[in-house]
Amino acid sequence: MRQGGHTPIGFVPTMGYLHEGHASLLRRAGEMSSTVVMSIFVNPLQFGPNEDFASYPRDEARDLELAEREGADIVFIPSVEEMYPQPIRTKVSVSSLTTQLCGASRPGHFDGVTTVVSKLFNMVQPDYAFFGLKDAQQVAVLRRMVSDLNMNVEIIACPIVRENDGLALSSRNVYLSAQERSQALVLSRSLQSVRQAMEEGKVRTVDEARELLVSVISSSPLAVIDYAEILTFPELETLDGSSLLTDADGEIIMALAVKFGRTRLIDNNVFIPKEAHALV
């Protein structure tokens, strides 16, 4: 971190349509920083050709109200033309970590994320940048990018924020019909079911845990599974299916991506099996 008389800058990059999850990031930034900067930018580079860039929810006036209420000192809202004034020929790419989970389902997505975040870091020059663990893969990728490129910023991962019924907050939740939203509760329920089964000794191996995860999700008629995986964290490496979960060295992640209608939702749980202690 910077020395001398420098006062720390906290940065919260967002794509807007803010909710309580973003508010929690701003509050955490305010606790650690003298100046809090939030950006709102729907980044076209991280959307695939058949994804929802054009229809992604936007409400700038509402976003600015929340930002002011939660203590943001500066809100940076660049246009696409400002971020990419000419066709971009330089991209930032993190290998290995981006081939699993959402990286496998959304080719090029994380190149778009790392490229825009590195540009934003250069513009804002923050000491700390705050990201939610709902997208734990993104946190892992950005931490590796910062480490590999010796960027002078620390990535601060913040806990998942959920509705009272367990649904992880997401800007895309607005797309869900009442029936889809009700059935989407199966995501948090599946993660809880596996954790409980592990603690009770009913699930011991990686394969058993994955099978239970898929079984619970599949009990929801509208759920279409993109992936339901159990990997090391933050390395995101595959675990031997027959290995005992308690043999895992350090943290693991149970990660989900499931579609309900046209809406793709993600959720996860990162924990240390040997301690059976939830971290998110």
Coordinates of C-alpha atoms in Angstrom, one line a residue:
M1 CA 0.0 0.0 0.0
R2 CA 1.0 3.6 -0.5
Q3 CA 3.0 5.3 2.3
G4 CA 3.4 8.8 3.7
G5 CA 0.5 11.2 3.9
H6 CA -1.6 9.3 1.4
T7 CA -5.2 8.8 2.5
P8 CA -6.6 5.4 1.4
I9 CA -9.1 5.2 -1.6
G10 CA -11.7 2.5 -1.6
F11 CA -13.2 1.5 -4.9
V12 CA -16.4 -0.4 -5.6
P13 CA -16.8 -1.3 -9.3
T14 CA -20.4 -2.1 -10.3
M15 CA -22.6 -2.5 -13.3
G16 CA -25.4 -0.6 -11.6
Y17 CA -28.9 -1.5 -10.8
L18 CA -27.7 -1.5 -7.2
H19 CA -29.1 -3.5 -4.3
E20 CA -28.2 -4.2 -0.7
G21 CA -25.2 -6.3 -1.7
H22 CA -23.7 -3.3 -3.4
A23 CA -24.6 -1.2 -0.3
S24 CA -22.7 -3.6 1.9
L25 CA -19.6 -3.1 -0.3
L26 CA -19.9 0.7 0.0
R27 CA -20.2 0.4 3.8
R28 CA -17.1 -1.8 4.0
A29 CA -15.2 0.6 1.8
G30 CA -16.2 3.4 4.1
E31 CA -14.8 1.6 7.1
M32 CA -11.4 1.1 5.4
S33 CA -11.0 4.2 3.3
S34 CA -11.0 7.9 3.5
T35 CA -12.5 8.4 0.1
V36 CA -15.0 5.9 -1.5
V37 CA -15.3 5.8 -5.3
M38 CA -18.0 3.7 -7.0
S39 CA -18.2 3.1 -10.7
I40 CA -21.3 2.2 -12.7
F41 CA -20.5 0.7 -16.1
V42 CA -22.2 -2.1 -18.0
N43 CA -19.2 -3.5 -19.7
P44 CA -19.9 -4.9 -23.2
L45 CA -16.6 -6.9 -23.2
Q46 CA -17.9 -9.4 -20.6
F47 CA -21.2 -10.2 -22.4
G48 CA -21.4 -12.9 -25.0
P49 CA -23.2 -12.4 -28.3
N50 CA -26.4 -14.1 -27.0
E51 CA -26.4 -12.6 -23.5
D52 CA -28.3 -9.7 -22.0
F53 CA -26.1 -6.7 -22.5
A54 CA -28.8 -4.6 -24.2
S55 CA -31.5 -5.6 -21.7
Y56 CA -29.3 -5.5 -18.6
P57 CA -31.3 -3.6 -15.9
R58 CA -30.3 0.1 -15.6
D59 CA -31.6 2.8 -13.2
E60 CA -29.0 5.6 -12.9
A61 CA -31.2 7.9 -10.7
R62 CA -32.0 5.1 -8.2
D63 CA -28.3 4.1 -8.2
L64 CA -27.2 7.6 -7.4
E65 CA -29.6 7.8 -4.5
L66 CA -28.3 4.5 -3.0
A67 CA -24.7 5.6 -3.5
E68 CA -25.3 8.9 -1.7
R69 CA -27.2 7.2 1.1
E70 CA -24.3 4.7 1.7
G71 CA -21.6 7.3 1.7
A72 CA -20.0 7.1 -1.7
D73 CA -17.9 10.3 -2.2
I74 CA -17.5 9.9 -6.0
V75 CA -19.6 8.1 -8.5
F76 CA -17.9 7.5 -11.9
I77 CA -20.3 6.7 -14.7
P78 CA -18.3 6.4 -17.9
S79 CA -19.8 5.8 -21.3
V80 CA -18.8 2.9 -23.5
E81 CA -17.1 5.5 -25.8
E82 CA -15.1 6.8 -22.8
M83 CA -13.9 3.4 -21.8
Y84 CA -13.3 2.1 -25.3
P85 CA -12.6 5.2 -27.5
Q86 CA -11.2 3.0 -30.2
P87 CA -11.4 -0.8 -31.0
I88 CA -9.5 -2.4 -28.2
R89 CA -6.5 -4.4 -29.2
T90 CA -5.0 -5.0 -25.7
K91 CA -6.7 -7.4 -23.3
V92 CA -5.8 -8.8 -19.9
S93 CA -6.3 -12.5 -19.6
V94 CA -5.8 -14.8 -16.6
S95 CA -5.3 -18.4 -17.6
S96 CA -6.3 -21.6 -15.8
L97 CA -8.6 -20.0 -13.2
T98 CA -10.9 -18.9 -16.0
T99 CA -11.4 -22.3 -17.7
Q100 CA -13.8 -23.7 -15.0
L101 CA -17.3 -22.8 -13.8
C102 CA -18.5 -19.5 -15.5
G103 CA -15.4 -19.4 -17.6
A104 CA -16.3 -22.7 -19.3
S105 CA -19.9 -21.6 -19.8
R106 CA -19.2 -18.0 -20.9
P107 CA -16.1 -18.0 -23.2
G108 CA -14.3 -14.7 -23.0
H109 CA -16.3 -13.4 -20.1
F110 CA -13.4 -13.1 -17.7
D111 CA -11.1 -11.5 -20.3
G112 CA -13.7 -8.8 -20.4
V113 CA -13.8 -8.6 -16.6
T114 CA -10.1 -8.4 -16.1
T115 CA -9.6 -6.0 -18.9
V116 CA -12.2 -3.5 -17.7
V117 CA -11.2 -3.8 -14.0
S118 CA -7.5 -3.2 -14.9
K119 CA -8.6 -0.1 -16.9
L120 CA -10.7 1.1 -13.9
F121 CA -7.8 0.5 -11.5
N122 CA -5.6 2.6 -13.7
M123 CA -8.2 5.4 -13.8
V124 CA -9.1 5.4 -10.1
Q125 CA -5.8 4.3 -8.5
P126 CA -7.5 2.8 -5.5
D127 CA -5.8 1.2 -2.5
Y128 CA -8.6 -1.2 -1.9
A129 CA -11.2 -2.7 -4.3
F130 CA -14.3 -4.4 -2.9
F131 CA -16.1 -7.3 -4.6
G132 CA -18.8 -9.6 -3.3
L133 CA -18.2 -13.3 -2.9
K134 CA -21.4 -14.2 -4.7
D135 CA -19.1 -14.3 -7.7
A136 CA -16.2 -16.1 -5.9
Q137 CA -14.6 -17.1 -9.2
Q138 CA -14.3 -13.4 -10.1
V139 CA -12.6 -12.7 -6.8
A140 CA -10.1 -15.5 -7.3
V141 CA -9.4 -14.3 -10.9
L142 CA -8.9 -10.6 -9.9
R143 CA -6.7 -11.5 -6.9
R144 CA -4.5 -13.5 -9.3
M145 CA -4.4 -10.7 -11.8
V146 CA -3.4 -8.2 -9.1
S147 CA -0.7 -10.5 -7.8
D148 CA 0.7 -11.5 -11.2
L149 CA 0.9 -7.9 -12.5
N150 CA 2.1 -6.3 -9.2
M151 CA -0.9 -4.0 -9.1
N152 CA -0.8 -1.6 -6.1
V153 CA -4.3 -2.5 -4.9
E154 CA -5.8 -5.0 -2.5
I155 CA -8.9 -7.0 -3.4
I156 CA -11.3 -7.1 -0.4
A157 CA -13.8 -10.0 -0.7
C158 CA -17.1 -9.3 1.1
P159 CA -19.7 -11.9 2.2
I160 CA -22.7 -12.8 0.1
V161 CA -25.8 -10.8 1.0
R162 CA -29.1 -12.8 0.9
E163 CA -32.8 -12.1 1.1
N164 CA -34.5 -13.3 4.2
D165 CA -35.5 -16.5 2.4
G166 CA -31.9 -17.3 1.3
L167 CA -31.9 -16.0 -2.3
A168 CA -28.5 -14.4 -3.0
L169 CA -29.0 -10.8 -4.1
S170 CA -28.4 -10.2 -7.8
S171 CA -29.4 -7.4 -10.2
R172 CA -30.7 -10.2 -12.5
N173 CA -33.3 -11.3 -9.9
V174 CA -35.6 -8.7 -11.4
Y175 CA -35.9 -10.9 -14.4
L176 CA -37.5 -13.8 -12.4
S177 CA -41.2 -14.4 -12.5
A178 CA -42.9 -15.1 -9.1
Q179 CA -42.8 -18.8 -9.8
E180 CA -39.2 -18.8 -11.0
R181 CA -38.1 -16.8 -7.9
S182 CA -39.8 -19.2 -5.6
Q183 CA -38.1 -22.1 -7.2
A184 CA -34.7 -20.3 -7.2
L185 CA -34.6 -20.8 -3.5
V186 CA -33.4 -24.3 -4.2
L187 CA -29.9 -22.9 -4.8
S188 CA -29.2 -21.8 -1.3
R189 CA -31.2 -24.9 0.0
S190 CA -28.9 -27.2 -2.0
L191 CA -25.8 -25.7 -0.5
Q192 CA -27.2 -25.9 3.0
S193 CA -28.3 -29.5 2.4
V194 CA -24.8 -30.6 1.5
R195 CA -23.2 -28.7 4.4
Q196 CA -25.6 -30.3 6.8
A197 CA -25.1 -33.8 5.3
M198 CA -21.4 -33.4 5.7
E199 CA -21.6 -32.3 9.3
E200 CA -23.9 -35.2 10.1
G201 CA -21.5 -37.6 8.3
K202 CA -24.0 -38.6 5.7
V203 CA -21.8 -37.3 2.9
R204 CA -18.1 -37.9 2.9
T205 CA -16.6 -37.9 -0.6
V206 CA -16.6 -35.2 -3.3
D207 CA -18.7 -37.4 -5.6
E208 CA -21.3 -37.9 -2.8
A209 CA -21.5 -34.2 -2.1
R210 CA -21.8 -33.3 -5.8
E211 CA -24.6 -36.0 -6.3
L212 CA -26.6 -34.5 -3.4
L213 CA -26.1 -31.0 -4.8
V214 CA -27.5 -32.0 -8.2
S215 CA -30.3 -34.0 -6.7
V216 CA -31.6 -31.2 -4.5
I217 CA -31.4 -28.7 -7.4
S218 CA -33.1 -31.1 -9.8
S219 CA -36.1 -31.3 -7.4
S220 CA -37.1 -27.9 -8.7
P221 CA -39.0 -28.4 -12.0
L222 CA -37.8 -25.1 -13.5
A223 CA -34.2 -25.5 -12.7
V224 CA -31.8 -26.1 -15.6
I225 CA -28.3 -26.8 -14.3
D226 CA -25.4 -25.1 -16.1
Y227 CA -22.9 -26.4 -13.5
A228 CA -22.8 -27.7 -10.0
E229 CA -19.1 -28.2 -9.0
I230 CA -16.9 -28.7 -6.0
L231 CA -13.3 -27.4 -6.5
T232 CA -10.4 -26.2 -4.5
F233 CA -10.5 -22.5 -3.7
P234 CA -9.0 -20.1 -4.8
E235 CA -7.1 -22.3 -7.2
L236 CA -10.3 -23.7 -8.7
E237 CA -8.7 -27.1 -9.3
T238 CA -10.7 -30.3 -9.7
L239 CA -10.9 -32.7 -6.7
D240 CA -10.7 -36.5 -7.0
G241 CA -14.3 -37.6 -6.8
S242 CA -13.5 -40.5 -4.5
S243 CA -11.4 -38.4 -2.1
L244 CA -12.8 -37.5 1.3
L245 CA -13.8 -33.9 1.6
T246 CA -12.0 -33.7 4.9
D247 CA -8.8 -34.6 3.1
A248 CA -8.9 -31.4 1.1
D249 CA -6.1 -29.1 2.0
G250 CA -7.6 -25.7 2.9
E251 CA -10.7 -24.2 1.4
I252 CA -13.1 -25.7 -1.2
I253 CA -16.0 -24.1 -3.1
M254 CA -19.4 -25.5 -3.9
A255 CA -20.4 -23.5 -6.9
L256 CA -23.6 -23.4 -8.9
A257 CA -25.0 -21.8 -12.0
V258 CA -28.6 -22.6 -12.8
K259 CA -31.2 -21.2 -15.2
F260 CA -34.7 -20.5 -14.3
G261 CA -36.5 -19.5 -17.5
R262 CA -34.1 -17.1 -19.3
T263 CA -32.4 -16.0 -16.1
R264 CA -29.1 -17.6 -15.1
L265 CA -28.2 -17.3 -11.4
I266 CA -25.1 -18.2 -9.5
D267 CA -24.5 -19.1 -5.9
N268 CA -21.7 -20.7 -3.9
N269 CA -20.4 -21.7 -0.5
V270 CA -16.6 -21.5 0.4
F271 CA -15.5 -23.3 3.5
I272 CA -12.8 -25.5 5.1
P273 CA -14.1 -29.0 5.3
K274 CA -11.8 -29.9 8.2
E275 CA -13.3 -27.2 10.3
A276 CA -16.9 -27.4 9.0
H277 CA -16.9 -23.6 9.3
A278 CA -18.8 -21.5 6.8
L279 CA -16.9 -18.5 5.4
V280 CA -19.7 -17.1 3.2

